[in-house]
Amino acid sequence: MSKEYNISVIPGDGTGPEVVAEGIKVLKKAAAKYDFSLNFTHYNLGGEHYKATGEILPDKALESLALSDAIYLGAIGHPDVKPGILEKGILLKLRFYFDQYVNLRPVKLYEGVNTPLKNKGPEDIDFVVIRENTEGLYAGAGGCLKRGTLDEVAVQESINTRKGVERCIRYAFEYCRKRDKAKRLTLCGKTNVLTFAFDLWERAFNEVAKEYPDIETDYAHVDAVCMWMVKNPEWFDVIVTDNMFGDIITDLAAMIQGGMGIAAGGNINPDGISMFEPIGGSAPKYTGKQIINPIAAIMAAQIMLDTIGEQKAASCIEKAVIKVLRDDLKDVAAGKMGYTTQEVGDLVSENL
Ligand code: IPM
Ligand code: MN
């Protein structure tokens, strides 16, 4: 009997629904070709739903999301809603609730895609960032006193647990081994200043490393990682880092791989329910225009299939995307592709 997967879909805000529709188009085609089936359940969550109902992410939605095999998310963020409400209330809540402790962000420059880095090509830009996804500055620890007065105090603390750090590092070593490229894992930290948090990270890293003698270990401060990423991106194979640094360096990384139209990621709980998303956000100014690039959303679907165990279908999607980027699209930026959002989805589907 062929395998069946229940996929929860949260199209979300802005251009989320447009790009998710193309991802689903490609997923359906891949499922038919590789003989598995996907049942999609849509959830109406996001800025519009919040404005209309006051509801952000109700418990009943969490209960039913918990029954799915994976979550496919478009974008969260609405220009009329105060920053933080939807991001914390939906996106971060889902990451924490489902304990998706790894944020996986492949950074690969495909042929035919422009990078702003001079003299660098696809052979130089091919690495993966593994960002811790449930702790650090994102844990929400802290508070403020005397807000709005001259005596105001604001404290926001980075929480790093040995367990949380170690499981992320272990995932990174395993990933690096499975990827089987340069077999080099770089810890990105700030041991020269954040002498408590990154002392813990460094000790956990060095201890786990002993179990992986086949992996070369490497360390760089986060500021140096930014420098190397621009100067010598070919150095990197897999990078592991904390939540905040991971957030920052993956935007830089997205730019050198061609921009937000391409960049995708997974929020992974290896023993639970993972969630996959294009990392570009809701892009309100492009909403409804059919000019946004759906490749990032299609690649998020690709990472989803790879993670749930449909590697053949996943690699077929990647090949189709490679072909479309190389032979068809004029540019990856919104409005410059030479095709509409739907047409790009059709092109990838036809090439499967
Ligand atoms: C990301 C985003 C989120 C984050 C925001 C929207 C909360 O920037 O996925 O990188 O900071 O993690
Ligand atoms: Mn980010």
Coordinates of C-alpha atoms and ligand atoms in Angstrom, one line a residue:
M1 CA 0.0 0.0 0.0
S2 CA 1.3 3.5 -0.8
K3 CA 2.1 5.8 2.1
E4 CA -0.3 8.5 3.1
Y5 CA 0.7 11.8 4.8
N6 CA -1.5 14.4 6.4
I7 CA -0.2 17.9 5.7
S8 CA -1.5 20.9 7.6
V9 CA -1.3 24.0 5.5
I10 CA -1.2 27.5 6.9
P11 CA -1.0 29.9 3.9
G12 CA -1.0 32.9 6.3
D13 CA -0.5 36.5 5.3
G14 CA 0.4 38.6 2.3
T15 CA 1.9 36.5 -0.5
G16 CA 1.8 33.4 1.6
P17 CA -1.3 32.0 0.0
E18 CA 0.0 32.6 -3.6
V19 CA 3.3 30.8 -3.1
V20 CA 1.8 28.0 -1.0
A21 CA -0.6 27.3 -3.9
E22 CA 2.3 26.7 -6.2
G23 CA 4.1 24.5 -3.6
I24 CA 1.0 22.3 -3.3
K25 CA 0.7 22.1 -7.1
V26 CA 4.3 20.7 -7.2
L27 CA 3.7 18.4 -4.2
K28 CA 0.6 16.9 -5.8
K29 CA 2.5 16.1 -9.0
A30 CA 5.4 14.6 -7.1
A31 CA 3.1 12.5 -5.0
A32 CA 1.4 11.1 -8.1
K33 CA 4.7 10.3 -9.7
Y34 CA 6.3 8.6 -6.7
D35 CA 3.1 6.8 -5.6
F36 CA 2.3 8.3 -2.2
S37 CA -0.6 10.4 -1.2
L38 CA -0.9 13.7 0.6
N39 CA -4.0 14.9 2.4
F40 CA -4.0 18.7 2.8
T41 CA -5.9 20.5 5.6
H42 CA -6.0 24.3 5.4
Y43 CA -6.0 26.5 8.4
N44 CA -7.2 30.1 8.2
L45 CA -4.7 31.8 10.5
G46 CA -2.8 35.1 10.3
G47 CA -3.4 38.8 10.2
E48 CA -6.7 38.9 8.4
H49 CA -8.2 36.2 10.7
Y50 CA -6.9 38.0 13.8
K51 CA -8.4 41.3 12.6
A52 CA -11.7 39.7 11.9
T53 CA -12.0 37.5 15.0
G54 CA -9.3 38.5 17.6
E55 CA -8.1 34.9 17.4
I56 CA -4.4 34.3 17.0
L57 CA -3.8 30.5 17.4
P58 CA -6.6 28.8 19.2
D59 CA -6.0 25.6 21.2
K60 CA -8.3 23.7 19.0
A61 CA -6.1 24.5 16.0
L62 CA -3.0 23.3 18.0
E63 CA -4.9 20.1 18.9
S64 CA -5.7 19.3 15.3
L65 CA -2.3 20.4 13.9
A66 CA -0.9 17.9 16.4
L67 CA -2.5 15.1 14.3
S68 CA -0.7 16.0 11.2
D69 CA 2.6 14.6 9.7
A70 CA 4.0 18.0 8.8
I71 CA 3.0 21.6 8.6
Y72 CA 3.5 23.7 5.5
L73 CA 3.5 27.5 6.2
G74 CA 3.3 30.4 3.8
A75 CA 4.1 33.6 5.7
I76 CA 3.1 35.4 8.9
G77 CA 3.1 39.2 9.4
H78 CA 0.5 41.8 8.6
P79 CA 1.1 45.6 8.1
D80 CA -2.0 46.5 10.2
V81 CA -1.0 44.3 13.2
K82 CA 1.7 45.5 15.7
P83 CA 5.0 43.6 15.1
G84 CA 5.4 40.7 17.4
I85 CA 1.8 39.7 17.9
L86 CA 1.5 37.3 15.0
E87 CA 5.1 36.4 14.9
K88 CA 5.2 35.4 18.5
G89 CA 1.6 34.2 18.6
I90 CA 1.7 32.0 15.6
L91 CA 5.2 31.3 14.2
L92 CA 7.2 31.1 17.4
K93 CA 4.4 29.5 19.3
L94 CA 4.3 26.7 16.7
R95 CA 8.0 26.2 16.9
F96 CA 8.0 26.0 20.7
Y97 CA 4.8 24.0 21.0
F98 CA 6.0 21.3 18.6
D99 CA 9.5 21.5 20.0
Q100 CA 11.0 22.1 16.6
Y101 CA 14.4 22.6 18.0
V102 CA 16.3 22.7 14.7
N103 CA 15.9 25.5 12.1
L104 CA 17.5 24.0 9.0
R105 CA 18.5 26.4 6.3
P106 CA 20.2 25.1 3.2
V107 CA 22.2 27.8 1.4
K108 CA 22.9 26.9 -2.2
L109 CA 23.5 29.1 -5.2
Y110 CA 22.0 27.5 -8.2
E111 CA 23.2 27.9 -11.7
G112 CA 21.5 30.8 -13.5
V113 CA 21.0 32.7 -10.2
N114 CA 22.9 35.9 -9.5
T115 CA 24.8 36.4 -6.3
P116 CA 25.9 39.9 -5.2
L117 CA 29.3 38.3 -4.4
K118 CA 31.9 39.1 -7.1
N119 CA 33.8 36.2 -8.5
K120 CA 31.7 33.6 -6.7
G121 CA 29.6 30.9 -8.3
P122 CA 27.6 27.8 -7.5
E123 CA 30.7 25.8 -6.7
D124 CA 31.5 28.3 -3.9
I125 CA 28.1 28.7 -2.2
D126 CA 26.8 25.4 -0.9
F127 CA 26.4 25.1 2.9
V128 CA 23.7 24.5 5.5
V129 CA 23.0 26.5 8.6
I130 CA 21.6 24.7 11.6
R131 CA 20.1 27.2 14.0
E132 CA 18.8 26.3 17.5
N133 CA 15.1 27.1 17.3
T134 CA 13.6 27.0 20.8
E135 CA 15.9 28.7 23.2
G136 CA 18.4 31.6 23.4
L137 CA 17.0 35.2 23.2
Y138 CA 13.8 33.8 21.7
A139 CA 12.8 32.0 24.9
G140 CA 11.1 35.2 26.1
A141 CA 12.9 35.5 29.4
G142 CA 13.2 38.9 30.9
G143 CA 11.0 41.9 31.5
C144 CA 10.9 45.5 32.1
L145 CA 10.4 47.9 35.0
K146 CA 9.1 51.5 35.1
R147 CA 8.4 51.4 31.4
G148 CA 8.2 54.8 29.8
T149 CA 9.9 56.6 32.7
L150 CA 13.5 57.8 32.9
D151 CA 14.2 55.0 35.3
E152 CA 13.1 52.3 32.8
V153 CA 15.0 49.0 32.9
A154 CA 14.6 46.4 30.2
V155 CA 16.2 42.9 30.5
Q156 CA 16.1 40.2 27.8
E157 CA 18.0 37.1 28.6
S158 CA 19.4 34.3 26.5
I159 CA 18.5 30.9 27.9
N160 CA 20.8 28.1 26.9
T161 CA 20.1 24.7 28.4
R162 CA 22.7 21.9 28.2
K163 CA 20.0 19.6 26.8
G164 CA 18.7 22.1 24.3
V165 CA 22.2 23.0 23.1
E166 CA 23.4 19.4 22.9
R167 CA 20.5 18.0 20.9
C168 CA 20.9 20.8 18.3
I169 CA 24.7 20.2 18.1
R170 CA 24.1 16.4 17.8
Y171 CA 21.7 17.0 15.0
A172 CA 24.3 19.1 13.2
F173 CA 27.0 16.4 13.5
E174 CA 24.6 13.8 12.2
Y175 CA 23.5 16.1 9.4
C176 CA 27.0 16.9 8.4
R177 CA 27.9 13.2 8.3
K178 CA 24.8 12.4 6.2
R179 CA 25.4 15.3 3.8
D180 CA 28.8 13.8 3.2
K181 CA 30.5 16.8 1.5
A182 CA 33.5 18.5 3.2
K183 CA 32.4 17.0 6.5
R184 CA 33.3 20.2 8.3
L185 CA 31.1 21.5 11.1
T186 CA 31.6 25.1 12.2
L187 CA 30.3 26.3 15.5
C188 CA 29.3 30.0 15.2
G189 CA 29.4 31.7 18.6
K190 CA 30.9 34.6 20.5
T191 CA 33.1 32.9 23.1
N192 CA 35.1 36.1 23.6
V193 CA 32.2 38.1 25.0
L194 CA 29.3 35.8 25.8
T195 CA 31.4 33.8 28.2
F196 CA 28.6 32.0 29.9
A197 CA 26.3 31.0 27.0
F198 CA 29.0 30.1 24.5
D199 CA 31.2 28.4 27.1
L200 CA 28.3 26.0 27.4
W201 CA 28.0 25.7 23.6
E202 CA 31.7 25.2 23.2
R203 CA 32.0 22.5 25.8
A204 CA 28.9 20.6 24.5
F205 CA 30.3 20.9 20.9
N206 CA 33.7 19.6 21.8
E207 CA 32.3 16.7 23.8
V208 CA 29.8 15.6 21.1
A209 CA 32.6 16.0 18.6
K210 CA 34.5 13.1 20.2
E211 CA 31.7 10.8 18.9
Y212 CA 32.2 12.0 15.3
P213 CA 35.9 11.5 14.5
D214 CA 35.0 11.7 10.8
I215 CA 33.8 15.3 11.1
E216 CA 36.3 18.1 11.1
T217 CA 35.4 20.7 13.7
D218 CA 35.8 24.4 13.4
Y219 CA 34.9 27.5 15.4
A220 CA 34.3 31.1 14.4
H221 CA 32.8 34.1 16.2
V222 CA 29.6 35.3 14.7
D223 CA 31.1 38.6 13.4
A224 CA 33.8 36.6 11.6
V225 CA 31.2 34.2 10.2
C226 CA 29.6 37.3 8.5
M227 CA 32.9 38.3 7.1
W228 CA 33.8 34.8 5.8
M229 CA 30.4 34.3 4.3
V230 CA 31.0 37.3 2.0
K231 CA 34.7 36.8 1.5
N232 CA 35.1 33.0 1.4
P233 CA 31.7 31.3 1.5
E234 CA 33.3 28.1 0.1
W235 CA 34.9 27.5 3.5
F236 CA 31.5 26.5 5.0
D237 CA 29.9 23.1 4.9
V238 CA 27.6 23.0 7.9
I239 CA 27.3 25.8 10.5
V240 CA 25.6 25.3 13.9
T241 CA 24.6 28.3 16.0
D242 CA 22.2 29.7 18.5
N243 CA 18.8 31.1 17.8
M244 CA 19.6 34.8 17.5
F245 CA 22.9 34.5 15.6
G246 CA 21.2 31.9 13.3
D247 CA 18.4 34.3 12.5
I248 CA 20.9 37.0 11.5
I249 CA 23.4 35.0 9.5
T250 CA 20.6 33.2 7.6
D251 CA 19.3 36.5 6.1
L252 CA 22.9 37.3 5.0
A253 CA 23.1 33.7 3.6
A254 CA 19.8 34.1 1.8
M255 CA 21.1 37.1 0.0
I256 CA 24.3 35.4 -1.3
Q257 CA 22.2 32.5 -2.6
G258 CA 20.1 34.8 -4.7
G259 CA 17.6 36.4 -2.3
M260 CA 14.3 35.7 -0.5
G261 CA 12.7 34.3 -3.6
I262 CA 14.8 31.2 -3.3
A263 CA 15.5 30.7 0.4
A264 CA 13.6 28.0 2.3
G265 CA 13.8 26.4 5.7
G266 CA 12.5 23.7 8.0
N267 CA 11.6 23.9 11.6
I268 CA 12.4 20.4 12.6
N269 CA 11.6 18.1 15.5
P270 CA 13.2 14.9 14.4
D271 CA 10.8 12.9 16.7
G272 CA 7.7 15.0 16.1
I273 CA 5.9 17.4 13.8
S274 CA 8.0 19.6 11.7
M275 CA 7.1 22.8 9.9
F276 CA 8.4 24.1 6.5
E277 CA 8.4 27.6 5.2
P278 CA 9.9 30.0 2.7
I279 CA 11.9 32.4 4.8
G280 CA 11.0 35.6 3.0
G281 CA 8.0 36.9 4.9
S282 CA 4.6 38.1 3.8
A283 CA 5.8 40.8 1.3
P284 CA 2.6 43.0 1.6
K285 CA 3.5 45.2 -1.3
Y286 CA 3.5 42.3 -3.7
T287 CA 0.3 40.6 -2.4
G288 CA -2.1 39.4 -5.0
K289 CA 0.0 40.6 -7.9
Q290 CA 1.2 37.1 -9.0
I291 CA 4.7 38.5 -9.3
I292 CA 6.4 36.9 -6.3
N293 CA 8.7 34.0 -6.8
P294 CA 7.2 30.7 -5.5
I295 CA 10.6 28.8 -5.7
A296 CA 11.3 29.4 -2.0
A297 CA 7.9 27.9 -1.1
I298 CA 8.5 25.1 -3.5
M299 CA 11.9 24.4 -2.0
A300 CA 10.3 24.4 1.5
A301 CA 8.0 21.7 0.2
Q302 CA 11.1 19.9 -1.1
I303 CA 12.7 20.0 2.3
M304 CA 9.4 18.7 3.8
L305 CA 9.4 15.6 1.5
D306 CA 13.1 15.0 2.2
T307 CA 12.4 15.2 6.0
I308 CA 9.3 13.0 6.1
G309 CA 11.0 10.2 4.1
E310 CA 10.2 10.9 0.4
Q311 CA 13.8 11.5 -0.6
K312 CA 13.3 10.4 -4.2
A313 CA 10.4 12.8 -4.8
A314 CA 12.4 15.6 -3.0
S315 CA 15.4 15.2 -5.2
C316 CA 13.2 15.2 -8.3
I317 CA 11.7 18.5 -7.2
E318 CA 15.2 19.9 -6.6
K319 CA 16.2 18.8 -10.1
A320 CA 13.2 20.5 -11.7
V321 CA 13.9 23.7 -9.8
I322 CA 17.5 23.6 -10.9
K323 CA 16.4 23.3 -14.5
V324 CA 13.8 26.1 -14.3
L325 CA 16.3 28.5 -12.6
R326 CA 18.9 27.7 -15.2
D327 CA 16.8 27.6 -18.4
D328 CA 13.7 29.7 -17.8
L329 CA 13.6 32.4 -15.2
K330 CA 15.2 35.7 -16.3
D331 CA 15.8 36.7 -12.7
V332 CA 14.7 35.4 -9.3
A333 CA 13.4 38.7 -7.9
A334 CA 9.7 39.5 -7.7
G335 CA 8.4 41.0 -10.9
K336 CA 11.5 40.3 -12.9
M337 CA 11.1 36.5 -13.5
G338 CA 9.6 36.9 -16.9
Y339 CA 6.7 34.7 -15.6
T340 CA 3.9 35.0 -13.2
T341 CA 3.9 33.1 -9.8
Q342 CA 1.5 30.5 -11.2
E343 CA 3.6 30.1 -14.4
V344 CA 6.7 29.4 -12.4
G345 CA 4.8 26.7 -10.4
D346 CA 3.6 25.2 -13.7
L347 CA 7.2 25.2 -15.1
V348 CA 8.5 23.3 -12.0
S349 CA 5.5 20.8 -12.2
E350 CA 6.1 20.2 -15.9
N351 CA 9.7 19.5 -15.3
L352 CA 9.2 16.9 -12.6
Ligands
IPM1 C1 12.8 33.9 10.7 C2 12.0 35.1 11.0 C3 11.4 34.9 12.4 C4 12.5 34.8 13.4 C5 10.5 36.1 12.8 C6 9.4 36.4 11.8 C7 9.9 35.9 14.2 O1 12.8 36.2 10.9 O2 12.1 32.8 10.6 O3 14.0 33.9 10.6 O4 13.0 35.7 13.9 O5 12.8 33.6 13.6
MN2 MN 14.8 35.8 10.3

